[in-house]
XYZ file of C-alpha atoms in Angstrom:
666
model
C -15.276 -7.083 23.409
C -15.635 -9.428 20.402
C -13.081 -7.834 18.092
C -10.808 -4.849 17.548
C -13.298 -3.062 15.257
C -15.971 -3.121 17.970
C -13.449 -1.952 20.565
C -12.447 1.030 18.420
C -16.077 1.883 17.704
C -17.399 1.522 21.259
C -14.521 2.223 23.656
C -11.679 3.997 21.890
C -11.714 7.788 22.466
C -14.245 7.399 25.300
C -12.089 5.737 27.971
C -9.837 7.672 30.299
C -6.360 7.890 28.694
C -4.835 6.848 32.046
C -6.775 3.576 31.856
C -5.652 3.015 28.269
C -2.011 3.579 29.223
C -2.307 1.211 32.182
C -3.658 -1.526 29.906
C -0.931 -0.856 27.339
C 1.654 -1.239 30.118
C 0.167 -4.679 30.824
C 0.667 -5.718 27.196
C -3.033 -5.609 26.355
C -3.803 -6.091 22.694
C -6.750 -3.826 21.859
C -5.555 -0.478 23.281
C -2.108 -0.937 21.749
C -3.442 -1.932 18.327
C -6.059 0.824 18.479
C -3.306 3.404 19.063
C -1.418 2.009 16.059
C -4.525 2.436 13.879
C -6.032 5.569 15.440
C -6.905 8.513 13.188
C -7.948 10.741 16.102
C -4.962 13.075 16.500
C -6.219 14.691 19.719
C -6.981 11.422 21.505
C -3.691 9.757 20.616
C -1.942 12.935 21.825
C -3.710 12.515 25.174
C -2.558 8.864 25.297
C 1.060 9.941 24.802
C 0.690 12.734 27.398
C -0.524 10.094 29.841
C 2.634 8.028 29.259
C 1.649 5.672 26.415
C 4.956 6.062 24.581
C 6.902 5.479 27.811
C 5.139 2.155 28.416
C 5.982 0.945 24.920
C 9.614 2.042 25.225
C 9.884 0.015 28.442
C 9.017 -3.055 26.395
C 11.409 -2.161 23.557
C 14.334 -1.957 25.988
C 13.930 -5.716 26.491
C 14.237 -6.941 22.891
C 16.863 -9.519 23.901
C 14.329 -11.412 26.049
C 11.568 -13.813 24.917
C 8.321 -12.011 24.125
C 6.143 -14.047 26.486
C 8.565 -13.454 29.364
C 8.364 -9.693 28.776
C 4.566 -9.809 28.769
C 4.472 -11.987 31.897
C 6.777 -9.573 33.690
C 4.556 -6.613 32.742
C 1.775 -8.180 34.802
C 3.992 -8.566 37.831
C 4.140 -12.296 37.294
C 0.348 -12.658 37.387
C -1.811 -14.949 35.284
C -2.290 -14.226 31.611
C -5.585 -12.572 30.727
C -8.101 -14.790 28.957
C -10.706 -12.156 28.069
C -11.285 -10.879 24.556
C -8.956 -7.939 25.173
C -6.083 -10.344 25.758
C -2.352 -10.017 25.350
C -0.597 -8.765 22.257
C 0.151 -11.493 19.752
C 3.278 -9.900 18.316
C 5.722 -7.134 19.372
C 5.677 -5.674 15.846
C 2.627 -3.670 17.004
C 4.912 -1.770 19.405
C 7.222 -0.927 16.518
C 4.232 0.159 14.462
C 3.205 2.606 17.214
C 6.761 3.910 17.667
C 7.109 4.264 13.894
C 3.965 6.417 13.824
C 5.296 8.563 16.661
C 8.432 9.232 14.617
C 6.449 10.803 11.761
C 6.053 14.583 11.830
C 2.455 15.684 12.428
C 1.342 12.498 14.183
C 0.691 14.393 17.446
C -1.127 17.715 17.720
C 1.345 19.084 20.311
C 4.629 19.783 18.462
C 6.638 20.152 21.699
C 5.329 16.784 22.927
C 6.092 15.247 19.533
C 9.729 16.368 19.697
C 10.099 15.229 23.278
C 8.643 11.819 22.387
C 10.815 11.438 19.302
C 13.898 12.324 21.333
C 12.988 9.696 23.962
C 12.637 7.099 21.220
C 15.993 8.061 19.706
C 17.973 7.814 22.956
C 16.292 4.524 23.916
C 16.488 2.732 20.583
C 19.984 1.280 21.146
C 18.910 -2.291 22.055
C 16.306 -2.322 19.284
C 18.788 -1.078 16.663
C 21.353 -3.621 17.800
C 18.938 -6.530 17.431
C 17.391 -5.372 14.141
C 20.807 -4.800 12.544
C 22.184 -8.177 13.666
C 21.953 -9.976 10.314
C 23.552 -13.181 11.588
C 21.069 -13.770 14.403
C 18.007 -11.955 12.986
C 15.940 -12.279 16.148
C 13.698 -9.894 18.037
C 12.271 -10.900 21.412
C 13.779 -14.338 20.815
C 12.063 -14.985 17.463
C 13.054 -14.760 13.796
C 9.389 -14.314 12.854
C 9.112 -11.208 15.049
C 12.261 -9.794 13.423
C 10.784 -10.280 9.946
C 7.401 -8.832 10.895
C 9.043 -5.808 12.489
C 11.547 -5.018 9.713
C 9.336 -2.625 7.659
C 8.193 -0.747 10.781
C 11.769 -0.359 11.999
C 13.123 0.942 8.683
C 10.116 3.276 8.361
C 10.940 4.576 11.841
C 14.487 5.355 10.683
C 13.027 7.144 7.666
C 10.890 9.244 10.014
C 13.977 10.207 12.021
C 16.024 11.144 8.958
C 13.263 13.200 7.337
C 12.094 14.886 10.555
C 12.175 18.655 10.861
C 13.701 18.001 14.305
C 17.268 17.730 12.985
C 18.737 16.471 16.277
C 17.079 13.121 15.586
C 18.909 12.737 12.300
C 22.141 13.922 13.935
C 21.784 11.227 16.561
C 21.041 8.524 14.008
C 23.803 9.473 11.569
C 26.332 8.905 14.352
C 25.403 5.207 14.413
C 28.333 3.562 12.606
C 26.303 0.599 11.380
C 23.518 2.733 9.836
C 24.946 2.999 6.264
C 25.654 -0.727 5.910
C 22.246 -1.587 7.402
C 20.319 0.660 5.009
C 22.261 -0.513 1.948
C 21.773 -4.149 2.927
C 18.010 -3.692 3.327
C 17.776 -1.833 0.009
C 19.620 -4.640 -1.808
C 17.999 -7.491 0.139
C 16.974 -9.572 -2.880
C 20.212 -8.937 -4.779
C 22.664 -9.559 -1.951
C 20.800 -11.793 0.532
C 18.715 -14.260 -1.436
C 18.671 -16.728 1.479
C 17.234 -14.158 3.889
C 14.799 -12.985 1.201
C 13.615 -16.575 0.729
C 13.107 -16.952 4.478
C 10.943 -13.825 4.531
C 8.898 -15.023 1.553
C 8.399 -18.420 3.194
C 7.301 -16.730 6.436
C 4.852 -14.486 4.553
C 3.253 -17.465 2.826
C 3.241 -19.969 5.670
C 3.090 -18.120 8.999
C 2.148 -14.461 8.601
C -1.431 -14.403 9.922
C -2.125 -10.718 9.242
C -5.076 -9.832 7.005
C -3.848 -8.259 3.789
C -0.309 -9.522 4.247
C 2.136 -6.648 3.713
C 5.045 -6.975 1.290
C 7.778 -7.142 3.938
C 10.712 -7.063 1.518
C 9.329 -4.450 -0.880
C 8.198 -2.058 1.865
C 11.480 -2.414 3.761
C 13.402 -1.601 0.579
C 11.160 1.399 -0.069
C 11.763 2.829 3.405
C 15.516 2.195 3.100
C 15.549 4.112 -0.207
C 13.679 6.986 1.441
C 16.173 6.994 4.306
C 19.090 7.496 1.944
C 17.156 10.007 -0.157
C 16.342 11.973 3.031
C 20.053 12.172 3.782
C 20.584 13.724 0.362
C 17.722 16.210 0.746
C 18.700 17.235 4.282
C 22.501 16.998 4.086
C 23.419 17.236 0.410
C 24.961 14.947 -2.176
C 28.237 14.300 -0.302
C 26.354 12.327 2.366
C 24.819 9.973 -0.225
C 28.072 9.729 -2.156
C 29.626 8.225 0.984
C 27.233 5.302 0.530
C 28.353 4.593 -3.057
C 31.188 2.177 -2.190
C 29.411 0.296 0.614
C 29.054 -3.427 -0.310
C 25.455 -4.588 -0.591
C 26.407 -7.072 2.128
C 29.769 -7.800 3.774
C 32.364 -9.134 1.318
C 29.998 -8.936 -1.658
C 31.610 -7.718 -4.899
C 28.714 -5.371 -5.700
C 28.449 -2.002 -4.013
C 25.510 0.362 -3.802
C 26.764 2.070 -6.967
C 27.766 -0.919 -9.067
C 24.692 -2.920 -8.056
C 22.020 -0.304 -8.583
C 21.107 -1.327 -12.148
C 20.893 -4.936 -10.994
C 18.537 -3.808 -8.223
C 16.191 -2.230 -10.770
C 16.262 -5.329 -12.964
C 15.653 -7.832 -10.168
C 13.092 -6.022 -8.048
C 9.436 -6.150 -9.018
C 7.633 -6.254 -5.688
C 4.451 -4.303 -5.007
C 5.882 -2.612 -1.918
C 8.970 -1.536 -3.871
C 6.755 0.372 -6.280
C 5.071 2.260 -3.417
C 7.770 4.922 -3.566
C 10.979 2.895 -3.381
C 11.455 2.666 -7.142
C 11.092 6.437 -7.626
C 13.348 7.257 -4.656
C 16.049 4.897 -5.967
C 15.899 6.541 -9.397
C 16.753 9.802 -7.637
C 19.671 8.089 -5.880
C 20.861 6.722 -9.217
C 21.095 10.246 -10.663
C 23.253 11.319 -7.700
C 25.565 8.325 -8.160
C 25.647 8.904 -11.925
C 26.774 12.491 -11.392
C 29.343 11.358 -8.803
C 31.189 9.248 -11.372
C 30.981 11.925 -14.093
C 28.237 9.986 -15.904
C 30.480 7.223 -17.204
C 28.617 3.976 -17.939
C 31.702 1.902 -17.196
C 31.430 2.915 -13.516
C 28.204 0.868 -13.402
C 29.672 -2.142 -15.155
C 27.772 -1.676 -18.441
C 28.528 -0.365 -21.908
C 25.528 1.967 -22.066
C 23.588 3.118 -19.021
C 21.044 4.846 -21.273
C 19.991 1.600 -22.990
C 19.746 -0.200 -19.640
C 17.615 2.549 -18.154
C 15.220 2.467 -21.119
C 14.389 -1.169 -20.365
C 13.950 -0.414 -16.657
C 11.568 2.515 -17.270
C 9.645 0.613 -19.954
C 9.158 -2.369 -17.628
C 7.786 -0.179 -14.851
C 5.432 1.663 -17.200
C 3.999 -1.482 -18.781
C 3.477 -3.059 -15.369
C 1.559 -0.131 -13.841
C 0.046 1.962 -16.614
C -3.243 0.042 -16.567
C -3.703 0.493 -12.813
C -4.790 3.502 -10.765
C -2.623 6.531 -11.535
C -1.696 7.396 -7.949
C 1.106 9.663 -6.752
C 3.579 6.774 -6.735
C 2.920 6.128 -10.431
C 3.297 9.809 -11.279
C 6.507 10.181 -9.264
C 8.024 7.028 -10.749
C 7.282 7.844 -14.404
C 8.315 11.501 -14.131
C 11.526 10.605 -12.305
C 12.119 7.924 -14.950
C 11.838 10.513 -17.737
C 14.243 12.832 -15.877
C 16.635 9.918 -15.347
C 16.548 9.012 -19.044
C 17.372 12.629 -19.859
C 20.327 12.505 -17.476
C 21.671 9.327 -19.093
C 21.588 11.003 -22.505
C 23.426 14.163 -21.417
C 26.950 12.969 -20.690
C 30.035 15.176 -20.415
C 32.719 15.951 -22.947
C 35.673 13.555 -23.012
C 39.143 15.022 -23.608
C 37.484 18.295 -24.703
C 35.707 16.491 -27.548
C 31.998 16.637 -28.304
C 29.923 14.895 -25.649
C 28.692 11.457 -26.790
C 25.023 12.450 -26.610
C 24.568 11.110 -30.134
C 25.779 7.662 -29.034
C 23.578 7.667 -25.918
C 20.393 8.627 -27.760
C 21.126 6.056 -30.470
C 21.682 3.356 -27.836
C 18.403 4.312 -26.240
C 16.543 4.092 -29.556
C 17.989 0.634 -30.195
C 16.734 -0.366 -26.715
C 13.178 0.908 -27.357
C 13.362 4.515 -26.161
C 10.766 5.855 -28.598
C 8.408 2.964 -27.865
C 8.545 4.080 -24.236
C 7.765 7.661 -25.283
C 4.846 6.442 -27.391
C 3.484 4.493 -24.424
C 3.642 7.662 -22.329
C 1.719 9.491 -25.086
C -0.808 6.651 -25.226
C -1.330 6.906 -21.448
C -3.002 10.319 -22.018
C -1.794 11.429 -18.578
C -1.472 15.200 -19.006
C 0.642 15.430 -15.843
C 3.465 13.747 -17.790
C 3.222 15.935 -20.886
C 5.659 18.700 -19.900
C 8.379 16.275 -18.761
C 7.984 14.161 -21.913
C 8.088 17.160 -24.255
C 11.248 18.413 -22.548
C 12.894 15.035 -22.924
C 11.918 14.717 -26.589
C 13.668 18.017 -27.269
C 16.939 16.139 -26.596
C 16.026 13.511 -29.199
C 15.008 16.226 -31.677
C 18.362 17.978 -31.220
C 20.301 14.796 -31.994
C 18.066 13.414 -34.773
C 20.407 14.679 -37.505
C 23.583 13.405 -35.845
C 25.038 10.261 -37.473
C 24.455 7.606 -34.782
C 20.953 8.791 -33.897
C 19.999 9.120 -37.551
C 21.256 5.599 -38.239
C 19.207 4.229 -35.314
C 16.092 6.081 -36.481
C 16.505 4.738 -40.004
C 16.870 1.197 -38.666
C 13.799 1.304 -36.413
C 11.881 4.183 -37.980
C 9.262 2.216 -39.912
C 8.395 0.117 -36.856
C 8.186 3.278 -34.734
C 6.008 4.937 -37.360
C 3.607 1.979 -37.339
C 3.467 2.112 -33.546
C 2.760 5.852 -33.739
C -0.132 5.198 -36.131
C -1.529 2.667 -33.660
C -1.506 5.285 -30.904
C -3.165 7.842 -33.218
C -6.001 5.347 -33.731
C -6.537 5.022 -29.953
C -7.621 8.498 -28.852
C -7.282 10.111 -26.390
C -3.508 10.634 -26.240
C -0.902 13.346 -25.569
C -1.048 15.397 -28.778
C 2.125 17.449 -28.360
C 4.329 14.441 -27.643
C 3.006 12.580 -30.691
C 3.517 15.643 -32.882
C 7.154 15.917 -31.769
C 7.731 12.211 -32.412
C 6.128 12.523 -35.835
C 8.409 15.466 -36.675
C 11.469 13.446 -35.606
C 10.444 10.622 -37.952
C 9.677 12.994 -40.820
C 13.122 14.579 -40.728
C 14.871 11.197 -40.469
C 12.911 8.928 -42.836
C 11.896 9.120 -46.489
C 8.259 10.082 -47.144
C 5.703 7.310 -46.872
C 4.489 5.936 -50.229
C 0.968 6.753 -51.328
C -1.220 3.953 -49.959
C -3.233 3.913 -53.192
C -0.137 2.791 -55.105
C 0.466 -0.255 -52.899
C -0.730 -3.797 -53.451
C -3.501 -5.342 -51.356
C -2.216 -7.947 -48.893
C -5.156 -10.241 -49.718
C -6.133 -9.888 -53.375
C -2.827 -8.372 -54.607
C -4.691 -5.730 -56.589
C -3.431 -2.160 -56.518
C -5.164 -0.121 -53.843
C -6.596 2.525 -56.143
C -10.254 2.448 -55.159
C -10.111 5.199 -52.542
C -11.050 2.668 -49.888
C -7.498 1.780 -48.879
C -6.989 0.739 -45.261
C -4.346 -0.798 -43.030
C -4.444 -3.556 -40.433
C -5.670 -1.762 -37.311
C -3.441 -3.718 -34.963
C 0.019 -3.683 -36.602
C -0.340 -0.953 -39.267
C 2.237 -2.758 -41.415
C 0.028 -4.294 -44.146
C -2.336 -2.577 -46.572
C -5.691 -3.646 -48.028
C -7.755 -2.266 -50.861
C -10.965 -2.540 -48.812
C -12.457 -3.458 -45.444
C -13.738 -6.692 -47.016
C -10.216 -7.800 -47.960
C -8.983 -6.897 -44.476
C -11.673 -9.034 -42.865
C -11.167 -11.981 -45.233
C -7.398 -11.955 -44.657
C -7.584 -11.662 -40.862
C -7.474 -15.398 -40.112
C -4.335 -15.679 -42.246
C -2.712 -12.500 -40.975
C -3.346 -12.422 -37.231
C -0.454 -14.705 -36.202
C 1.933 -12.669 -38.351
C 0.272 -9.500 -37.016
C 1.362 -10.434 -33.502
C 4.982 -10.732 -34.677
C 4.910 -7.468 -36.612
C 3.508 -5.560 -33.622
C 6.713 -6.256 -31.612
C 5.564 -4.262 -28.558
C 3.849 -5.226 -26.315
C 4.947 -8.857 -26.328
C 2.198 -11.497 -26.616
C 0.817 -12.988 -23.399
C -1.085 -16.108 -22.431
C -4.883 -16.123 -22.398
C -4.776 -16.603 -18.624
C -2.640 -13.461 -18.173
C -4.958 -11.378 -20.360
C -8.078 -12.550 -18.497
C -6.467 -11.987 -15.079
C -5.391 -8.460 -16.033
C -8.812 -7.779 -17.514
C -10.529 -8.630 -14.240
C -8.236 -6.276 -12.324
C -8.918 -3.469 -14.808
C -12.660 -4.176 -14.712
C -12.724 -3.851 -10.916
C -10.782 -0.565 -10.966
C -12.394 1.175 -13.941
C -15.938 -0.163 -14.354
C -17.426 3.191 -13.286
C -15.887 4.824 -16.363
C -17.735 2.406 -18.633
C -20.966 2.846 -16.698
C -20.705 6.584 -17.318
C -19.622 6.132 -20.947
C -22.646 3.977 -21.771
C -24.903 6.610 -20.187
C -23.308 9.319 -22.350
C -24.136 7.167 -25.384
C -27.700 6.756 -24.081
C -27.241 2.987 -23.737
C -28.230 0.611 -20.959
C -25.212 -1.155 -19.496
C -27.008 -4.458 -20.179
C -27.433 -3.801 -23.912
C -23.816 -3.219 -24.855
C -20.455 -4.973 -24.946
C -17.974 -3.557 -22.428
C -14.673 -3.689 -24.280
C -11.389 -3.787 -22.355
C -8.806 -3.556 -25.122
C -5.408 -4.597 -23.716
C -3.653 -4.925 -27.065
C -1.396 -1.998 -26.050
C 0.198 -1.088 -22.712
C -2.577 1.409 -21.909
C -5.995 -0.282 -21.995
C -8.800 1.269 -24.025
C -12.372 1.181 -22.684
C -15.285 1.150 -25.130
C -18.992 0.373 -25.082
C -19.855 -1.161 -28.467
C -22.922 -2.586 -30.172
C -22.725 -6.028 -31.755
C -22.123 -4.471 -35.179
C -19.353 -2.216 -33.890
C -17.731 -5.127 -32.058
C -17.776 -7.159 -35.282
C -16.253 -4.390 -37.379
C -13.600 -3.110 -34.957
C -12.301 -6.505 -33.869
C -12.822 -8.386 -37.160
C -15.041 -11.086 -35.695
C -16.325 -13.803 -38.032
C -20.002 -14.707 -38.284
C -19.673 -17.647 -35.906
C -18.043 -15.481 -33.225
C -20.639 -12.752 -33.681
C -23.482 -15.240 -33.296
C -21.947 -16.639 -30.101
C -21.373 -13.128 -28.707
C -24.982 -12.178 -29.423
C -26.244 -15.289 -27.607
C -24.141 -14.435 -24.543
C -25.324 -10.819 -24.546
C -28.984 -11.879 -24.825
C -28.655 -14.431 -22.023
C -26.845 -11.971 -19.754
C -29.394 -9.236 -20.375
C -32.182 -11.578 -19.315
C -30.408 -12.313 -16.017
C -29.335 -8.727 -15.298
C -25.662 -9.474 -16.001
C -23.210 -7.383 -18.015
C -21.085 -8.682 -20.873
C -17.406 -7.742 -20.941
C -14.904 -8.572 -23.672
C -11.192 -8.813 -22.833
C -9.035 -8.105 -25.898
C -5.348 -8.993 -26.092
C -2.751 -10.768 -28.207
C -1.423 -14.269 -27.586
C 1.196 -15.990 -29.728
C -1.663 -17.434 -31.811
C -3.212 -14.053 -32.526
C -5.981 -11.941 -31.063
C -7.980 -13.144 -28.077
C -11.511 -11.734 -27.643
C -12.710 -13.388 -24.441
C -16.354 -12.921 -23.440
C -16.733 -12.664 -19.658
C -20.008 -12.456 -17.744
C -20.325 -10.324 -14.614
C -23.530 -11.247 -12.729
C -25.643 -8.777 -10.702
C -23.793 -9.504 -7.452
C -20.582 -8.078 -8.957
C -22.140 -4.640 -9.557
C -20.473 -1.802 -7.593
C -21.915 -1.408 -4.110
C -24.152 1.626 -4.092
C -26.116 3.265 -1.239
C -29.786 2.270 -1.071
C -32.588 3.399 1.269
C -32.453 1.559 4.588
C -34.303 -1.761 4.465
C -34.711 -1.664 0.674
C -33.440 -4.638 -1.321
C -32.607 -4.253 -5.003
C -33.839 -6.872 -7.407
C -30.869 -8.658 -9.033
C -32.135 -7.658 -12.474
C -31.837 -3.979 -11.549
C -28.460 -3.929 -9.782
C -26.292 -3.015 -12.770
C -28.686 -0.451 -14.199
C -29.149 1.127 -10.752
C -25.356 1.268 -10.360
C -25.165 2.985 -13.742
C -27.737 5.597 -12.716
C -25.988 6.318 -9.410
C -22.552 6.592 -11.061
C -24.002 9.185 -13.439
C -25.545 11.164 -10.567
C -22.325 11.113 -8.499
C -20.141 11.978 -11.511
C -22.312 14.949 -12.429
C -22.531 16.106 -8.827
C -18.724 15.985 -8.381
C -18.389 18.072 -11.552
C -20.947 20.589 -10.274
C -23.416 19.668 -13.030
C -27.173 19.195 -12.854
C -29.119 16.056 -13.741
C -29.836 17.391 -17.254
C -26.125 17.725 -18.131
C -26.038 14.569 -20.249
C -29.011 15.682 -22.329
C -27.246 19.013 -22.925
C -24.077 17.210 -23.999
C -25.973 14.956 -26.368
C -27.250 18.072 -28.135
C -23.634 19.145 -28.835
C -21.750 16.324 -30.640
C -18.270 17.785 -30.164
C -18.700 18.236 -26.420
C -20.235 14.777 -26.174
C -17.293 13.254 -28.039
C -14.829 15.005 -25.709
C -16.706 13.718 -22.654
C -16.715 10.153 -23.999
C -12.976 10.329 -24.714
C -12.320 11.151 -21.052
C -13.839 7.786 -20.077
C -11.851 5.676 -22.531
C -8.548 5.327 -20.660
C -7.479 5.010 -17.000
């Protein structure tokens, strides 16, 4: 068989399970890897009934021996197979299979699942001993195998600890080295930089897997889930026992005192696949354990530290797909921020909530809240509104009021920027606006201010502000445009958040956003009755949440203050692209020199892959427009609407506007 995909398609689920198990017992690659990847619950149950798990456990009892010797022995000392279904390349596949078997629901027969999990638990001694040997760090005689297997092993432990079959967790908890092992994995980058560097070097140089997994980040995520499972199954006291465990032997940091450092250091993709959110939950437990005193974490103000941590996560992921990990992380972050504000009374005096909220505001707390509002993710609205009630309650207290007065004008300008970028979370913005109104003096009448460009009083009724910083006023749109070349560098400074980036970073992020969200712009242009080839696809990354717009050349000029030379160049690019069937995107962002409006061409071959009648080839010129038509059809079908739905919307401006707004943010 030429490759694994063909094997799964042509042989998997059709061969006798006894034959599959026999081949697995000989260390054959395809049946073992197919079991690791199989989505057929009934067939993999038959494999386990035929003894598949037993064969793999026989191998995992020999982790102290070289891998090739174990394989050679499995064949009774015979010659190695040279056919396409040859020997396994790495023992991590065995751990992958065993890890799957440890997850509830993997087998259709619950009694068989428990029996199999119990067998794994009582036979995992040699494997646990080798995986937890940090000095040697070898599995089947190889450091590379140990590194490859680490995420699967820790995930297997997570399966044990979260299993409804509590005897598994009971068995595992009795392992004396379990707490130190889990804490060390969780803090791998903080406490074991040498080992972390070895894993990174292996991933870059020698890991031959397609779509290389984030070994460190995933291992940390599973370790966090292990400890969280202990809390959920056995209560806070179990987790509290972990608080004083050093992040590695003889290290001065413990799980408790190093947890803020862990948040600040870790930024790996795998870590954000659930590990970040789980560790936030652990932080709350540890925070409660020490009566919510910041000094127990080695800092003056936990609340200000946590603001930076939550803001960093939000800005790094808000432009990407809003999956369950994003939702869990942001919601848990909001809950955690609330916990850091609500600290206990000291010596029967008033609790220092005022100090905590003020510290948070100094650290950018309300900017974080504004970014959540700007995200327009309604799933976050209730948690955000609840949190803002704490800020509202303290707004008149001295420290909070002082912080609001210090940062209030900047926050107000940021709020105005969000208001200009609909859609957004209305209730959250209204609460923030009320907080500012009760803490700051009224804003002066714009018509009494001087124009930033001509210095005349803005009394013409045409007064406007800079759209991007909202800190300077103009008497007219003409003055705003004429002053833009002088103002844009200063504009970047006045904006404060987000920080400016390089052109390369903006373009790279724009391409990621384009790939993930192009269908929204295809649908938006259809709602506006525009061909995707006749419009500029705007990806505005000037704020944390990107804004998607389809604009004409005139709209592009007016909204983004383009000069005549830039407009002429943009029109040339659009005309050329239209003739070749390409779309024209514009990536907007701020560098230290001011606004970047980068024109990027996406040729026909980059159009989303869409189903076409068998044997039919689309002309390149038609690929993007065909993709647009199919996106519209699929979007309407998923919403239970007919093909005439867009025409009906276009006859009702308010409904049309609401539908367009839904396509303007991730």
